[in-house]
PDB file of C-alpha atoms in Angstrom:
ATOM      1  CA  MET A   1      25.446  94.570-187.278  1.00  0.00           C
ATOM      2  CA  ILE A   2      27.918  93.708-184.310  1.00  0.00           C
ATOM      3  CA  PRO A   3      31.307  95.026-184.947  1.00  0.00           C
ATOM      4  CA  SER A   4      33.239  92.116-183.567  1.00  0.00           C
ATOM      5  CA  LEU A   5      31.450  89.739-186.143  1.00  0.00           C
ATOM      6  CA  GLY A   6      32.702  92.228-189.177  1.00  0.00           C
ATOM      7  CA  LYS A   7      31.118  92.854-192.304  1.00  0.00           C
ATOM      8  CA  GLY A   8      28.856  90.506-193.495  1.00  0.00           C
ATOM      9  CA  LYS A   9      28.885  88.062-190.900  1.00  0.00           C
ATOM     10  CA  LYS A  10      25.606  86.704-188.980  1.00  0.00           C
ATOM     11  CA  CYS A  11      24.547  86.135-185.892  1.00  0.00           C
ATOM     12  CA  GLY A  12      23.554  82.729-184.570  1.00  0.00           C
ATOM     13  CA  CYS A  13      25.602  80.740-187.126  1.00  0.00           C
ATOM     14  CA  ARG A  14      25.910  77.469-184.916  1.00  0.00           C
ATOM     15  CA  THR A  15      24.401  74.396-185.171  1.00  0.00           C
ATOM     16  CA  GLY A  16      23.057  72.317-182.527  1.00  0.00           C
ATOM     17  CA  ILE A  17      19.623  71.178-181.467  1.00  0.00           C
ATOM     18  CA  ARG A  18      16.446  73.195-180.868  1.00  0.00           C
ATOM     19  CA  VAL A  19      13.891  72.429-178.310  1.00  0.00           C
ATOM     20  CA  THR A  20      10.731  73.840-177.476  1.00  0.00           C
ATOM     21  CA  VAL A  21       8.811  72.725-174.593  1.00  0.00           C
ATOM     22  CA  SER A  22       6.141  73.762-172.059  1.00  0.00           C
ATOM     23  CA  LEU A  23       6.838  74.224-168.659  1.00  0.00           C
ATOM     24  CA  TRP A  24       4.638  74.946-165.641  1.00  0.00           C
ATOM     25  CA  ASP A  25       5.656  78.515-164.573  1.00  0.00           C
ATOM     26  CA  LYS A  26       7.090  77.940-161.314  1.00  0.00           C
ATOM     27  CA  PRO A  27      10.205  78.737-159.686  1.00  0.00           C
ATOM     28  CA  ARG A  28      13.365  76.683-160.256  1.00  0.00           C
ATOM     29  CA  GLU A  29      11.513  74.746-162.899  1.00  0.00           C
ATOM     30  CA  SER A  30      13.698  76.452-165.737  1.00  0.00           C
ATOM     31  CA  ALA A  31      16.823  76.012-163.693  1.00  0.00           C
ATOM     32  CA  GLY A  32      15.868  72.134-163.278  1.00  0.00           C
ATOM     33  CA  LEU A  33      16.194  71.896-167.167  1.00  0.00           C
ATOM     34  CA  THR A  34      19.362  73.891-167.756  1.00  0.00           C
ATOM     35  CA  LYS A  35      21.127  71.937-164.934  1.00  0.00           C
ATOM     36  CA  THR A  36      20.452  68.630-166.490  1.00  0.00           C
ATOM     37  CA  ILE A  37      21.853  69.890-169.905  1.00  0.00           C
ATOM     38  CA  GLN A  38      24.483  70.956-168.242  1.00  0.00           C
ATOM     39  CA  ASP A  39      25.107  67.438-166.421  1.00  0.00           C
ATOM     40  CA  LEU A  40      24.559  66.029-170.084  1.00  0.00           C
ATOM     41  CA  GLY A  41      27.552  67.981-171.202  1.00  0.00           C
ATOM     42  CA  GLY A  42      25.547  70.229-173.346  1.00  0.00           C
ATOM     43  CA  ASN A  43      26.030  73.823-174.047  1.00  0.00           C
ATOM     44  CA  ILE A  44      22.947  76.497-174.344  1.00  0.00           C
ATOM     45  CA  ILE A  45      23.863  78.703-176.961  1.00  0.00           C
ATOM     46  CA  ALA A  46      20.168  80.273-177.348  1.00  0.00           C
ATOM     47  CA  LEU A  47      17.465  80.520-175.088  1.00  0.00           C
ATOM     48  CA  GLY A  48      13.801  82.289-175.087  1.00  0.00           C
ATOM     49  CA  THR A  49      11.349  82.079-172.682  1.00  0.00           C
ATOM     50  CA  PHE A  50       7.851  83.181-173.737  1.00  0.00           C
ATOM     51  CA  MET A  51       4.347  83.264-172.196  1.00  0.00           C
ATOM     52  CA  GLY A  52       2.596  79.960-172.586  1.00  0.00           C
ATOM     53  CA  GLU A  53      -1.220  78.980-173.533  1.00  0.00           C
ATOM     54  CA  SER A  54      -2.204  79.993-169.927  1.00  0.00           C
ATOM     55  CA  PRO A  55      -0.389  82.041-167.205  1.00  0.00           C
ATOM     56  CA  LEU A  56       0.422  79.052-165.763  1.00  0.00           C
ATOM     57  CA  GLN A  57       2.681  77.761-168.270  1.00  0.00           C
ATOM     58  CA  SER A  58       5.853  79.302-170.102  1.00  0.00           C
ATOM     59  CA  LEU A  59       7.059  77.913-173.388  1.00  0.00           C
ATOM     60  CA  GLU A  60      10.987  77.894-173.817  1.00  0.00           C
ATOM     61  CA  ILE A  61      13.014  77.206-176.574  1.00  0.00           C
ATOM     62  CA  TYR A  62      16.686  76.010-176.047  1.00  0.00           C
ATOM     63  CA  LYS A  63      19.267  75.818-178.812  1.00  0.00           C
ATOM     64  CA  VAL A  64      22.155  72.990-177.243  1.00  0.00           C
ATOM     65  CA  GLU A  65      25.208  71.843-178.771  1.00  0.00           C
ATOM     66  CA  GLY A  66      27.049  69.241-177.566  1.00  0.00           C
ATOM     67  CA  VAL A  67      24.803  66.493-176.914  1.00  0.00           C
ATOM     68  CA  MET A  68      22.815  63.766-179.036  1.00  0.00           C
ATOM     69  CA  MET A  69      18.948  64.552-179.571  1.00  0.00           C
ATOM     70  CA  ASP A  70      17.935  61.064-178.026  1.00  0.00           C
ATOM     71  CA  ASP A  71      20.168  61.571-175.041  1.00  0.00           C
ATOM     72  CA  LEU A  72      18.597  65.331-174.737  1.00  0.00           C
ATOM     73  CA  LYS A  73      15.176  64.224-175.101  1.00  0.00           C
ATOM     74  CA  LYS A  74      15.508  61.348-172.779  1.00  0.00           C
ATOM     75  CA  ALA A  75      17.165  63.635-169.703  1.00  0.00           C
ATOM     76  CA  ILE A  76      14.575  66.361-170.033  1.00  0.00           C
ATOM     77  CA  GLN A  77      11.209  64.504-170.642  1.00  0.00           C
ATOM     78  CA  PRO A  78      10.454  63.982-166.789  1.00  0.00           C
ATOM     79  CA  LEU A  79      11.124  67.954-166.201  1.00  0.00           C
ATOM     80  CA  VAL A  80       8.996  69.060-168.969  1.00  0.00           C
ATOM     81  CA  ASP A  81       4.840  69.449-168.818  1.00  0.00           C
ATOM     82  CA  GLN A  82       5.048  68.746-173.097  1.00  0.00           C
ATOM     83  CA  PHE A  83       7.458  68.397-175.728  1.00  0.00           C
ATOM     84  CA  VAL A  84       6.436  70.861-178.423  1.00  0.00           C
ATOM     85  CA  ASP A  85       9.123  70.407-180.773  1.00  0.00           C
ATOM     86  CA  ILE A  86      12.743  68.994-181.176  1.00  0.00           C
ATOM     87  CA  ARG A  87      14.658  69.181-184.323  1.00  0.00           C
ATOM     88  CA  ALA A  88      18.421  69.612-185.575  1.00  0.00           C
ATOM     89  CA  ALA A  89      19.171  73.426-186.024  1.00  0.00           C
ATOM     90  CA  THR A  90      21.483  73.866-188.896  1.00  0.00           C
ATOM     91  CA  ALA A  91      23.784  77.529-189.051  1.00  0.00           C
ATOM     92  CA  GLU A  92      21.629  79.115-191.926  1.00  0.00           C
TER      93      GLU A  92
END
């Protein structure tokens, strides 16, 4: 338990859009994606990066608030190798 949250509170209780993408594992690929999200007015509230299907790819999972799903997908589509998943993420 994180003391600042108090007894019985859960971490990660924010809603947003969870988007999972495959990127080529090259310098600045993630930076371009995060900048695009920022330029849309989005706030990244969670981020995970994992090894992709090959050593040349990375799998990245973002949780973003403050943007519409269609706008987010349209903006980052040109920057990703593949969309794996995009969905609303609830606080539960």
